[in-house]
Tab-separated table of C-alpha atoms in Angstrom:
chain	number	residue	atom	x	y	z
A	966	MET	CA	0.000	0.000	0.000
A	967	ALA	CA	1.189	3.500	-0.812
A	968	SER	CA	0.688	6.804	0.968
A	969	VAL	CA	-0.543	9.958	-0.745
A	970	GLU	CA	3.034	11.255	-1.071
A	971	VAL	CA	4.316	8.020	-2.610
A	972	SER	CA	1.329	7.878	-4.960
A	973	LEU	CA	1.960	11.439	-6.160
A	974	LYS	CA	5.629	10.665	-6.836
A	975	GLU	CA	4.675	7.537	-8.776
A	976	MET	CA	2.150	9.468	-10.859
A	977	MET	CA	4.758	12.080	-11.750
A	978	THR	CA	7.637	9.700	-12.479
A	979	ALA	CA	5.909	6.670	-13.999
A	980	VAL	CA	4.191	8.627	-16.765
A	981	GLU	CA	6.278	10.561	-19.275
A	982	GLY	CA	4.973	14.067	-19.856
A	983	ALA	CA	3.343	14.397	-16.421
A	984	LEU	CA	2.926	18.077	-15.511
A	985	GLY	CA	1.057	17.805	-12.224
A	986	ALA	CA	-0.725	15.351	-9.966
A	987	ALA	CA	-3.143	15.514	-7.057
A	988	VAL	CA	-5.081	13.271	-4.715
A	989	VAL	CA	-8.427	14.923	-4.049
A	990	ASP	CA	-11.327	14.421	-1.645
A	991	TYR	CA	-14.387	15.047	-3.808
A	992	THR	CA	-16.738	15.367	-0.860
A	993	SER	CA	-14.922	18.529	0.248
A	994	GLY	CA	-13.056	19.532	-2.930
A	995	MET	CA	-9.770	19.690	-1.036
A	996	ALA	CA	-6.511	18.298	-2.350
A	997	LEU	CA	-4.919	15.902	0.147
A	998	GLY	CA	-1.660	16.375	-1.716
A	999	THR	CA	-0.262	17.842	-4.920
A	1000	LEU	CA	2.981	17.554	-6.851
A	1001	GLY	CA	4.100	19.542	-9.870
A	1002	GLY	CA	1.970	22.216	-11.450
A	1003	GLY	CA	3.173	25.804	-11.555
A	1004	LYS	CA	2.002	29.329	-12.266
A	1005	ASP	CA	-0.020	28.142	-15.274
A	1006	LEU	CA	-1.368	25.076	-13.480
A	1007	ASP	CA	-2.644	25.712	-9.951
A	1008	LEU	CA	-3.434	22.196	-8.780
A	1009	THR	CA	-5.417	23.368	-5.758
A	1010	ILE	CA	-7.849	25.289	-7.978
A	1011	ALA	CA	-7.925	22.410	-10.474
A	1012	ALA	CA	-8.709	19.949	-7.666
A	1013	ALA	CA	-11.666	22.021	-6.483
A	1014	GLY	CA	-12.974	22.529	-10.020
A	1015	ASN	CA	-12.661	18.893	-10.992
A	1016	THR	CA	-14.587	17.937	-7.875
A	1017	ASP	CA	-17.606	19.475	-9.602
A	1018	VAL	CA	-16.919	17.344	-12.690
A	1019	VAL	CA	-16.842	14.122	-10.639
A	1020	ARG	CA	-19.940	15.047	-8.633
A	1021	ALA	CA	-21.865	15.927	-11.804
A	1022	LYS	CA	-20.983	12.615	-13.448
A	1023	VAL	CA	-21.891	10.594	-10.355
A	1024	ARG	CA	-25.212	12.458	-10.078
A	1025	THR	CA	-25.982	11.918	-13.778
A	1026	MET	CA	-25.211	8.209	-13.532
A	1027	GLU	CA	-27.554	7.928	-10.541
A	1028	GLN	CA	-30.335	9.737	-12.430
A	1029	LEU	CA	-29.864	7.393	-15.384
A	1030	GLY	CA	-29.912	4.369	-13.105
A	1031	LEU	CA	-26.459	3.245	-14.251
A	1032	LYS	CA	-24.940	0.746	-11.833
A	1033	SER	CA	-21.480	0.764	-13.395
A	1034	ARG	CA	-18.588	2.618	-11.786
A	1035	ILE	CA	-16.471	5.353	-13.350
A	1036	GLU	CA	-13.030	4.100	-14.376
A	1037	ASP	CA	-11.742	7.485	-15.456
A	1038	ILE	CA	-12.756	10.816	-16.915
A	1039	LEU	CA	-10.665	12.362	-19.677
A	1040	ILE	CA	-10.618	16.044	-20.547
A	1041	THR	CA	-8.647	16.820	-23.685
A	1042	LEU	CA	-7.273	20.310	-24.236
A	1043	GLU	CA	-5.188	21.569	-27.159
A	1044	THR	CA	-1.890	20.793	-25.440
A	1045	GLN	CA	-2.846	18.747	-22.375
A	1046	TYR	CA	-4.739	15.713	-21.152
A	1047	HIS	CA	-6.467	15.957	-17.778
A	1048	LEU	CA	-7.125	12.500	-16.385
A	1049	ILE	CA	-9.384	11.899	-13.368
A	1050	ARG	CA	-9.614	8.451	-11.746
A	1051	PRO	CA	-11.962	7.902	-8.789
A	1052	ALA	CA	-10.461	5.636	-6.141
A	1053	THR	CA	-12.442	2.474	-5.493
A	1054	GLY	CA	-10.568	0.782	-2.650
A	1055	ARG	CA	-11.982	0.759	0.867
A	1056	SER	CA	-9.523	3.446	1.969
A	1057	GLY	CA	-10.009	5.574	-1.142
A	1058	ASN	CA	-13.768	6.007	-1.122
A	1059	GLY	CA	-14.598	9.641	-1.896
A	1060	LEU	CA	-11.169	10.325	-3.405
A	1061	PHE	CA	-9.922	10.738	-6.941
A	1062	LEU	CA	-6.521	10.882	-8.576
A	1063	TYR	CA	-5.900	13.780	-10.927
A	1064	LEU	CA	-3.094	13.778	-13.475
A	1065	VAL	CA	-2.227	16.478	-16.009
A	1066	LEU	CA	-0.162	15.423	-19.015
A	1067	ASP	CA	1.651	17.201	-21.812
A	1068	LYS	CA	-0.252	15.926	-24.848
A	1069	ALA	CA	2.802	15.941	-27.137
A	1070	ARG	CA	5.036	13.970	-24.742
A	1071	SER	CA	2.687	11.455	-23.176
A	1072	ASN	CA	1.106	8.131	-24.038
A	1073	LEU	CA	-2.519	8.247	-22.905
A	1074	ALA	CA	-2.972	4.465	-22.799
A	1075	MET	CA	0.140	4.060	-20.650
A	1076	ALA	CA	-0.971	6.923	-18.386
A	1077	ARG	CA	-4.352	5.259	-17.819
A	1078	HIS	CA	-2.628	1.962	-17.046
A	1079	GLN	CA	-0.205	3.560	-14.571
A	1080	LEU	CA	-2.950	5.610	-12.906
A	1081	LYS	CA	-4.975	2.432	-12.355
A	1082	ARG	CA	-1.949	0.786	-10.741
A	1083	VAL	CA	-1.373	3.783	-8.449
A	1084	GLU	CA	-5.058	3.902	-7.511
A	1085	GLU	CA	-5.054	0.214	-6.553
A	1086	GLN	CA	-2.106	0.759	-4.189
A	1087	LEU	CA	-3.326	4.013	-2.591
A	1088	GLU	CA	-3.761	3.844	1.183
A	1089	VAL	CA	-5.091	6.893	3.020
């Protein structure tokens, strides 16, 4: 099992082109930890904003009666991928992993694979 700090380091080092990572509590919108980012990528603001994205999708799935779980949510920008993966383990309920990638330098399939691995090992 991996702590928030270890998980953030794995997200940033295991995926080429990673620009920033966060572990976020989507019940409160607060980031439990962030790594990377910068003046053009405020991960604390991104964490709060993406909380609304996760809540909206969960609410919509409930209204549609969908029983499936969200594996990940992808937001594609001109130069970046924003990948959101809700945690499903017993210790990760109510959390999601957030990873921002440089679109030109990253492999989206590999990023999804690595994010799943990190999520499975997360212990809070």
